[in-house]
XYZ file of C-alpha atoms in Angstrom:
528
model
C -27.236 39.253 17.116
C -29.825 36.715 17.753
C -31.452 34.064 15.261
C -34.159 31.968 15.802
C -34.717 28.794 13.666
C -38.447 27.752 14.179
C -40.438 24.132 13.204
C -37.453 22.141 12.467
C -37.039 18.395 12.851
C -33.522 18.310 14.763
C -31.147 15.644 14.787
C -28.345 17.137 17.677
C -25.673 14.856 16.468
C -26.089 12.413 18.750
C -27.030 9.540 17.104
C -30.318 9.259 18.957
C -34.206 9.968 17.448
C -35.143 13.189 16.071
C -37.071 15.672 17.856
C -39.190 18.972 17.040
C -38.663 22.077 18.004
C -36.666 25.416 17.744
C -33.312 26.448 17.690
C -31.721 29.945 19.627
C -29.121 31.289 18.181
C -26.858 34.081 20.265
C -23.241 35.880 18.323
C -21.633 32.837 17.285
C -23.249 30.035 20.241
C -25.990 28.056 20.405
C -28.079 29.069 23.443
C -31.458 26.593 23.375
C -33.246 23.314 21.568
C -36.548 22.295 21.979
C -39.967 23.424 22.577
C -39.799 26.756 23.503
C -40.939 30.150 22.520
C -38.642 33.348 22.177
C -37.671 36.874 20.586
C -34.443 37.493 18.230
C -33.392 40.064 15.721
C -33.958 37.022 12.612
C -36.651 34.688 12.417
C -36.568 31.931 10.144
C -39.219 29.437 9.890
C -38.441 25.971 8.878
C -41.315 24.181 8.127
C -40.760 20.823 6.431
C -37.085 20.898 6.777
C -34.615 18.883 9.019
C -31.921 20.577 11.200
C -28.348 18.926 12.195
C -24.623 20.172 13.272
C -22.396 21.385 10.561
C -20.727 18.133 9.218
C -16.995 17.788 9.468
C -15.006 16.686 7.169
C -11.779 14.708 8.459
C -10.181 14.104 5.038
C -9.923 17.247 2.844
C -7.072 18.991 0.232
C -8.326 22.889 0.218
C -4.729 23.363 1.967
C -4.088 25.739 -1.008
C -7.415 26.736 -1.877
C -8.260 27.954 1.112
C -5.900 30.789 0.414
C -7.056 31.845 -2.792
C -10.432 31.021 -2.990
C -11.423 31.353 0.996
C -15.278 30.437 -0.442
C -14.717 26.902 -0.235
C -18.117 26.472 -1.996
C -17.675 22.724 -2.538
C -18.084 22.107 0.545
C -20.216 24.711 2.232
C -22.782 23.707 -0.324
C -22.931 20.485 0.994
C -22.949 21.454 4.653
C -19.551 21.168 5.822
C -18.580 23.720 8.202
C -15.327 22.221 9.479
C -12.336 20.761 7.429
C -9.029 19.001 8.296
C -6.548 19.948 6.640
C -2.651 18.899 6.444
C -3.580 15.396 4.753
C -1.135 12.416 3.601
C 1.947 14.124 5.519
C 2.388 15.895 2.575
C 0.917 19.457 2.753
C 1.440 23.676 3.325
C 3.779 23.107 6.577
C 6.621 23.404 7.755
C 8.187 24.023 4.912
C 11.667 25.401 5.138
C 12.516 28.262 2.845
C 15.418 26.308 0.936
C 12.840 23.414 -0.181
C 10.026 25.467 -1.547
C 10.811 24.901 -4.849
C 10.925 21.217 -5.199
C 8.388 20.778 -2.488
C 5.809 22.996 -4.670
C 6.056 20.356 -7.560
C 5.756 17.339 -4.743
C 2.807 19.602 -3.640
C 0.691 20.091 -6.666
C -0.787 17.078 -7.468
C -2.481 17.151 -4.522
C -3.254 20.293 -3.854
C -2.114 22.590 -6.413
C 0.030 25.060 -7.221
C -0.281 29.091 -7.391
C 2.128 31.823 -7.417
C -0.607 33.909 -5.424
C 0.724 32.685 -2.465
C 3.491 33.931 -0.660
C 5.180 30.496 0.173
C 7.858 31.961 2.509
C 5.836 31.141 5.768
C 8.169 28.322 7.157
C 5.765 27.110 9.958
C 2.323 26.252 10.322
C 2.015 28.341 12.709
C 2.627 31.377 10.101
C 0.568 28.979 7.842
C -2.131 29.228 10.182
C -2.344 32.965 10.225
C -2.438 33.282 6.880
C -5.653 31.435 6.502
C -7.143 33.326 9.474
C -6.524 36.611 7.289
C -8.090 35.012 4.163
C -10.928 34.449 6.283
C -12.500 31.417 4.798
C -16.164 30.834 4.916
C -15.880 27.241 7.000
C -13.487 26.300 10.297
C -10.153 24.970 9.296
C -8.404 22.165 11.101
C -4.430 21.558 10.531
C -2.883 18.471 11.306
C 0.753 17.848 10.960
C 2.108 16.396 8.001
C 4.703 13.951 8.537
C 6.553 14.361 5.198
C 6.929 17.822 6.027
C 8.881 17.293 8.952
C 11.039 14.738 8.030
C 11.817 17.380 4.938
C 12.469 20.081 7.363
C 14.797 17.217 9.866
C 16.532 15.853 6.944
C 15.773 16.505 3.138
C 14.010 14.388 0.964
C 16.847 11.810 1.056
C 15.883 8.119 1.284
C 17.012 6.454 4.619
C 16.120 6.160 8.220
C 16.857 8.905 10.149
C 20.026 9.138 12.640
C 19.694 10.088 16.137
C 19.797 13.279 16.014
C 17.694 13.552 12.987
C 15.148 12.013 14.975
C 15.903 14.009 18.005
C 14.904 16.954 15.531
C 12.113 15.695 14.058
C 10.560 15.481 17.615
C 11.383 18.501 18.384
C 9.707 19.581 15.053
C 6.346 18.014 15.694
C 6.462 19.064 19.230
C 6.785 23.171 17.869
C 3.675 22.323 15.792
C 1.591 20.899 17.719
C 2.088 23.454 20.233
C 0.878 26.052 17.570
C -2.657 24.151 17.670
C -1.991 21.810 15.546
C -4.781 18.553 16.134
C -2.209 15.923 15.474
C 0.260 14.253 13.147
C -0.519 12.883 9.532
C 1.550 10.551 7.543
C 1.015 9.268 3.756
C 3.188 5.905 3.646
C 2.769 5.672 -0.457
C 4.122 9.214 -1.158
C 7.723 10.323 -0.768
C 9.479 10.969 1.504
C 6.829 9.610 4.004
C 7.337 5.979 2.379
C 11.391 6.062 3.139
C 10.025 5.931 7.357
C 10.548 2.741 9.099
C 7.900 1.825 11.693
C 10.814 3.055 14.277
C 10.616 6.254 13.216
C 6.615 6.595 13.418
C 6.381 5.085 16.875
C 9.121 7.215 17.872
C 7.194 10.655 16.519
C 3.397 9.043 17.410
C 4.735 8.643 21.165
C 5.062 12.648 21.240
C 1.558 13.071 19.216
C 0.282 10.764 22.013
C 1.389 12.944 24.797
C -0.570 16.039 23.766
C -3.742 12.865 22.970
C -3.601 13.917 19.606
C -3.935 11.922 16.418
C -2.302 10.177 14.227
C -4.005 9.971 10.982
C -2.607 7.450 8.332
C -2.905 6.764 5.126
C -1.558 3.029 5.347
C 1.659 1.526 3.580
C -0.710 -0.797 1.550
C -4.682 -0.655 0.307
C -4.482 -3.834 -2.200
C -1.955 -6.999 -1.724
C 0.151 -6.136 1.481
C -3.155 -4.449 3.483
C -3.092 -7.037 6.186
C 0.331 -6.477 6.753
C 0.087 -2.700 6.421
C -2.632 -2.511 8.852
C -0.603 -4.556 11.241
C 2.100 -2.298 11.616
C -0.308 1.175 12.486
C -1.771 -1.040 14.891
C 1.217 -1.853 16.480
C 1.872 1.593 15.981
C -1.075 2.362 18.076
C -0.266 -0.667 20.796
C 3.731 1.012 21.482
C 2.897 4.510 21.440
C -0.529 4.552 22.791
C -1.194 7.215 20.121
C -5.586 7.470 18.503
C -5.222 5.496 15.469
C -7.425 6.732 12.798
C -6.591 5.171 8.908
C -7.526 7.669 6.008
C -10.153 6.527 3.396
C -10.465 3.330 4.568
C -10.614 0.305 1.823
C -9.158 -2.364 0.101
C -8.146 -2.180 -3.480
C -8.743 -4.206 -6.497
C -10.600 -7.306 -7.212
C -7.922 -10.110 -6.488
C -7.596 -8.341 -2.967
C -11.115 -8.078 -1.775
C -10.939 -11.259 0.056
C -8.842 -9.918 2.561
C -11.715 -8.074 3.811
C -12.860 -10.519 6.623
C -9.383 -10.324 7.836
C -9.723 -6.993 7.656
C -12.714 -6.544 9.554
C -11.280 -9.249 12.235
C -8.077 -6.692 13.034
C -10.393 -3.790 13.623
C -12.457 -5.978 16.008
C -8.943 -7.047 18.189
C -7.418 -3.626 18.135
C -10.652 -1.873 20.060
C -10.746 -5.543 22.287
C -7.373 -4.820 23.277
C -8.151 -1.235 24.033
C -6.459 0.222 21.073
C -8.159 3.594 19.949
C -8.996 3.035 16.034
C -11.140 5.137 13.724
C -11.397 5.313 9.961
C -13.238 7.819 7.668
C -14.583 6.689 4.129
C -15.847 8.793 1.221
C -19.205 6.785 -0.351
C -17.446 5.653 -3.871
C -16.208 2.911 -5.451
C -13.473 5.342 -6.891
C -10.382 7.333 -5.544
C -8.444 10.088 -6.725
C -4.964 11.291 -5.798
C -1.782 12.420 -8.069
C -0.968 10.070 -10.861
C 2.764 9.998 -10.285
C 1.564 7.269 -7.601
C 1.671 4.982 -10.378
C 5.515 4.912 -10.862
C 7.762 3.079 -8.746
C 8.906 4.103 -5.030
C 12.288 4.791 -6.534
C 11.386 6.898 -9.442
C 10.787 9.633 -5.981
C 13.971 9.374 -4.604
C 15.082 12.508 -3.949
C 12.406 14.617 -4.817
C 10.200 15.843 -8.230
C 13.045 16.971 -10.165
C 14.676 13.310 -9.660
C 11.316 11.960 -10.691
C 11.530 14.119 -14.005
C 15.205 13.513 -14.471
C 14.367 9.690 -14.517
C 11.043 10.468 -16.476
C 13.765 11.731 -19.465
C 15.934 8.643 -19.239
C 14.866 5.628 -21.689
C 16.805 3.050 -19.602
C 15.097 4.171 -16.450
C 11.485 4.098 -18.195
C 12.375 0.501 -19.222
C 13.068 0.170 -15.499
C 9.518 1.625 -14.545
C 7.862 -0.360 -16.836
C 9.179 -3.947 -15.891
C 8.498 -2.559 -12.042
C 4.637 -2.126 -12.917
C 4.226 -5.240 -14.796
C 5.646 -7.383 -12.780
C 5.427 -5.724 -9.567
C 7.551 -5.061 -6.272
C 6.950 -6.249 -2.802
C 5.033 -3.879 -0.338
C 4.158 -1.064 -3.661
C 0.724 -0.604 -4.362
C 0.853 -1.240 -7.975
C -2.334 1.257 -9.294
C -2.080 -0.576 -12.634
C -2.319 -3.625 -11.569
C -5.283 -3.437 -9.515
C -7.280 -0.651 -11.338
C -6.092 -0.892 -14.881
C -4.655 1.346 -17.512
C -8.840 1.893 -18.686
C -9.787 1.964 -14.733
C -7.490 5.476 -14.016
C -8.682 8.615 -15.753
C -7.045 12.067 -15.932
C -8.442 14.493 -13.572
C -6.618 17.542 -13.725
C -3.040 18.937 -14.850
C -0.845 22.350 -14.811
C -0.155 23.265 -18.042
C -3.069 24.242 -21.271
C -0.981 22.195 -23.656
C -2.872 18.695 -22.039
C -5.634 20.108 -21.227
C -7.305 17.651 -23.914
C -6.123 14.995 -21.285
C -8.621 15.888 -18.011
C -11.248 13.179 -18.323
C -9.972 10.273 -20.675
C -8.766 7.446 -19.090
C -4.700 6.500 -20.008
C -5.642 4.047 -22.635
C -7.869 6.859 -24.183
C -5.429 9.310 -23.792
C -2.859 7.280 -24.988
C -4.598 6.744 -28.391
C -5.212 10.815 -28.704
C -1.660 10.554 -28.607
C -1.303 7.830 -31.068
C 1.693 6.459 -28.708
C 1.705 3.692 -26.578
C 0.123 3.621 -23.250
C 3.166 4.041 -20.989
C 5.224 6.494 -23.405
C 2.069 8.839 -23.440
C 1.332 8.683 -19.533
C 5.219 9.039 -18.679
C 5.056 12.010 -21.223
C 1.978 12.960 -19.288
C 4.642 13.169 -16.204
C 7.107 14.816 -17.601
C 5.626 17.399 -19.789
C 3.561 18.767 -16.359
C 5.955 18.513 -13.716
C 4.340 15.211 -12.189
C 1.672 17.970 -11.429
C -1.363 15.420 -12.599
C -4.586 14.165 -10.798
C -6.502 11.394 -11.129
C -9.147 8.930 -10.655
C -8.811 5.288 -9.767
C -12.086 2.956 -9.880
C -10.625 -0.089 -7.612
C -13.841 -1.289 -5.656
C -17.955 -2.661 -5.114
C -20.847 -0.750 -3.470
C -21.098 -3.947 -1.136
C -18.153 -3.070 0.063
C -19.037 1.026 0.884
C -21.665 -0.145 2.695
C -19.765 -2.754 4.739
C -16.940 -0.386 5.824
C -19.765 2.497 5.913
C -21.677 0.773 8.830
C -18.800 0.080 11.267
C -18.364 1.710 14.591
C -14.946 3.381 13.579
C -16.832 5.022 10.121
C -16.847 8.395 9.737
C -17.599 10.452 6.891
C -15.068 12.768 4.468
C -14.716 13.763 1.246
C -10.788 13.381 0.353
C -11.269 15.615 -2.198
C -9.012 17.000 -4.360
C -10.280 20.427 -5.926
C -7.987 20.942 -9.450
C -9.388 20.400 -12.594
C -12.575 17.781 -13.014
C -12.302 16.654 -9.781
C -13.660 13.218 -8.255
C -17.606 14.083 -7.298
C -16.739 13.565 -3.667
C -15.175 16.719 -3.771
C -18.883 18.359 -4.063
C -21.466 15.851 -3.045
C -19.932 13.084 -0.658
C -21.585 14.158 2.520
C -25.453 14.540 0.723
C -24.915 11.286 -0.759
C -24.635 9.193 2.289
C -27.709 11.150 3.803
C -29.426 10.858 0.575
C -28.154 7.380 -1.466
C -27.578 5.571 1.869
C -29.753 6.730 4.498
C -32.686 7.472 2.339
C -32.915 5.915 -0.562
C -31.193 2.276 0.417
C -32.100 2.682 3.914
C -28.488 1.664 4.997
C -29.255 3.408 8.283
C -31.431 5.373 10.364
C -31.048 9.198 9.211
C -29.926 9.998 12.954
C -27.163 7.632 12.814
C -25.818 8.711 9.441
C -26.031 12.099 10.657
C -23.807 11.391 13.818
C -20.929 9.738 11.972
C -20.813 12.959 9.923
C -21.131 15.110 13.270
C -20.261 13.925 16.785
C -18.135 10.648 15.847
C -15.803 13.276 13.366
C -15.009 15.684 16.526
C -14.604 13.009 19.222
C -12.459 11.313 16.672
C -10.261 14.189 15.828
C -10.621 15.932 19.539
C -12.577 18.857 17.733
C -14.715 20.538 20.980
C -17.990 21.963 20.731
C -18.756 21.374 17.249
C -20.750 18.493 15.766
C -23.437 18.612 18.398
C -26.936 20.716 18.370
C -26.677 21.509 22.152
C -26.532 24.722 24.318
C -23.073 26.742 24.760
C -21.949 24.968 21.363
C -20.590 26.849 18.701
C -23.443 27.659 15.763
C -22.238 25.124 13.132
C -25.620 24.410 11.946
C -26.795 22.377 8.101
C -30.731 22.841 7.733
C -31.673 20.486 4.900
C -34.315 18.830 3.142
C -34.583 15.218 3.993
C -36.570 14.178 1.239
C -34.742 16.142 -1.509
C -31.163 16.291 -0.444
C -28.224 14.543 -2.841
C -24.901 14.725 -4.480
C -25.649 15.530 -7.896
C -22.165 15.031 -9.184
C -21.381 12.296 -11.722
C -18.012 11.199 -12.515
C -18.583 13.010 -16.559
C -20.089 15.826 -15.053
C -18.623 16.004 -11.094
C -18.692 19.906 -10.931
C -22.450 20.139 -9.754
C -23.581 21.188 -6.177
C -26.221 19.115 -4.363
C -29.807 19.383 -4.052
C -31.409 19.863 -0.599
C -28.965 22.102 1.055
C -31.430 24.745 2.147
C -29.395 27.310 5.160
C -26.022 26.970 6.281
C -24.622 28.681 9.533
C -21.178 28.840 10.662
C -20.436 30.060 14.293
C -23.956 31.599 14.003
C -23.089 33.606 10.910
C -25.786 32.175 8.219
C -23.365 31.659 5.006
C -25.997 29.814 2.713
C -29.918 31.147 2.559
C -32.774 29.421 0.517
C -29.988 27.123 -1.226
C -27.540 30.121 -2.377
C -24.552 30.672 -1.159
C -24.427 34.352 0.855
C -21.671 36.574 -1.431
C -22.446 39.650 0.988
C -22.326 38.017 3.843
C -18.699 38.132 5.572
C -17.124 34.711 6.008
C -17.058 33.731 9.049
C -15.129 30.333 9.528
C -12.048 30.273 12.034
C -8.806 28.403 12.078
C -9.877 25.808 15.035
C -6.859 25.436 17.517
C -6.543 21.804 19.589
């Protein structure tokens, strides 16, 4: 099968100016650009309209999605034709058969829950094949998650590991990454990632280093302890000569915004010293993630039942509550920097709160007619800890700062349950249209490349995220003068404008703005 994509202004990924001409498509490769003339089976002409590589998205939770609805149409709508899964070190797998259960409810406020699923796959590697037999409509990336493994090594118990504990772990990583695995995740704010000393990541990072993989961190601290938190990855980095690349990079609330000089000054040593950093960002002053990351680290111990037993104790709410308001050392504390009015309800399991999705706690909390923290630890407990949410911690001034640094790349981090953050479905038009565009942030070229090129060389995804000959068909054709999120934060379930064709490994899964239903899916589960 041959395509041939005709009057386009193409931006290859690159970084450098657009240029016109044509695009040859061959089976699933692309076999020409420029100014040429030839014959194919399909001939679409694309006069007025812009051409660039599929973007990738670095940060994303269809872990469990991707299963059950293989469309993935918030993101193909917006051009995304590759996706990294196995986010936060908490995610699919490994996930030994004995752990299923409590590691479902650790799971879901992430990514969800569903009894559609056969969860009896124990290793990513079976993980993997099970989303190659879905056969979902983008490419799929796995990385892998650090909280699995340390589950898998040693239960969900709250320590450093022993020798041979760690011996295992290794071992663990090792198996997965040999299944094609791009590298190793870890979420140092959810359990049991948090119980890791730095030890214990160097230790694993060294082996994730030897296959030049990743390791791709969502950092100890984003609001009072950052500086410190981003000291130890770095050092991280420096021992185990691992690619550093920090998750949704930010700092938040407003009494820790002045640490963003400092900030900026550590990203600036670690590349003079030859340290490989990286960072992706999604273009909001919001973020979204489970809400039982507003309870103490040792409400987790031991797992989501522990967290519900200790939900249902009145002494250990009193606890919880005199741990948020006056804080501990090292927690990010998402009431004190965003505010009971500042975090809104986003999604949760069960139809008896489904009045919840979209207040914020205080607002819920008067539905209620209880007080604030007896109607959010309700919340908790009534759905399993099962809850999303949306946190508004930050300024535009500072998206646009972090946006325009060398390490930037683009994601979406977005969680799919419920009324999801708007990221979820527009992140990727927005910075093309809002930024580029509109507020003329940066060239189009260049905000095309961080969502292209920078992505794969970041994450060591080849072939992909350039417009070049014997790459693989990954191609966005787009209106530049149209294309946006259209996603609010009321309404955030909206597709984007400007979106026009969408081909993935030369299969074309979007035509004329509408998603293909006919048309078999034709993403692939990418292998490092």
């Amino acid at each position: 099968m041959t395509i041939m994509l005709t009057n386009l202004k193409i931006f290859d990924g690159s970084g450098e100016k657009p240029f016109d001409g044509n695009i040859f498509i061959e089976n699933d490769k692309i076999v020409k650009t420029g100014s040429f003339s030839a014959k194919a089976d399909e001939l679409i002409d694309c006069t007025g309209l812009c051409a660039a590589p599929g973007f990738i998205d670095t940060h994303s939770h269809s872990d469990l999605n991707v299963l059950i609805k293989p469309q993935l149409l918030p993101k193909i709508m917006q051009g995304i034709t590759t996706e990294v899964l196995g986010q936060d070190g908490v995610s699919m797998a490994p996930l030994p058969v004995k752990y299923i259960d409590p590691w479902r409810k650790n799971l879901a406020g992430l990514d969800g829950d569903s009894n559609e699923v056969d969860w009896q796959y124990e290793t990513a590697e079976n993980y993997l094949k099970m989303i190659e037999k879905a056969q979902p409509s983008i490419n799929e990336c796995y990385l892998v998650p650090h909280g699995n493994v340390r589950m898998e090594a040693m239960g969900l118990i709250n320590r450093a590991p022993d020798a041979e504990e760690m011996h295992r772990m290794k071992q663990i990583l090792r198996r997965e990454l040999e299944a094609g695995a791009y590298g190793l995740s870890t979420g140092l704010i959810y359990m049991p990632c948090a119980y890791a000393p730095t030890e214990e990541l160097i230790e694993l990072c060294k082996v994730a280093a030897e296959y030049d993989s990743v390791f791709v961190v969502h950092q100890r601290s984003e609001a009072d302890t950052i500086i410190e938190s981003m000291r130890e990855i770095i050092e991280i980095g420096r021992k185990s000569g691992v690619r550093v690349h920090f998750s949704h990079f930010k700092v938040c609330g407003k009494k820790n915004w002045h640490y963003i000089d400092e900030m900026v000054k550590l990203l600036d040593a670690a590349q003079a010293e030859g340290i490989r950093v990286s960072f992706d960002q999604y273009p909001y002053v919001a973020g979204s993630t489970m809400l039982g990351v507003i309870l103490p680290p040792w409400v987790h111990d031991g797992g989501t039942n522990k967290v519900l037993e200790r939900l249902n104790d009145k002494t250990a709410r009193q606890r919880m509550v005199h741990d948020i308001e006056n804080g501990i050392s090292g927690w990010d504390n998402f009431i004190d920097f965003a505010g009971m009015d500042n975090i809104y309800v986003t999604s949760v399991k069960t139809e008896k709160n489904k009045d919840a999705v979209g207040l914020s706690l205080t607002e819920f909390a008067k539905l209620r007619h209880k007080a604030t923290y007896d109607a959010v630890f309700d919340l908790l407990y009534e759905e399993e800890n099962a809850v999303g949410m949306v946190d508004f911690y930050g300024t535009e001034e500072h998206v646009k700062l972090f946006m325009q640094r060398p390490e930037m790349n683009a994601c979406t981090d977005g969680l799919l349950g419920g009324k999801p953050h708007p990221r979820a479905f527009g992140a990727f038009p927005r910075v093309l249209g809002k930024y580029a565009r509109e507020e003329k942030l940066m060239p189009m070229e260049k905000a095309i490349y961080k969502m292209t090129k920078k992505p794969a060389a970041a994450l060591g995804i080849k072939k992909r995220g350039e417009l070049k000959s014997g790459f693989y068909a990954d191609i966005v054709i787009f209106d530049e003068k149209t294309i946006i999120d259209k996603g609010t934060f009321i309404e955030p379930v909206q597709y984007p404008a400007g979106v026009e064709y969408v081909f993935v490994n030369g299969c074309k899964m979007l035509e004329k703005g509408k998603y293909i239903t006919a048309q078999k899916r034709c993403g692939r589960v990418l292998y490092r």
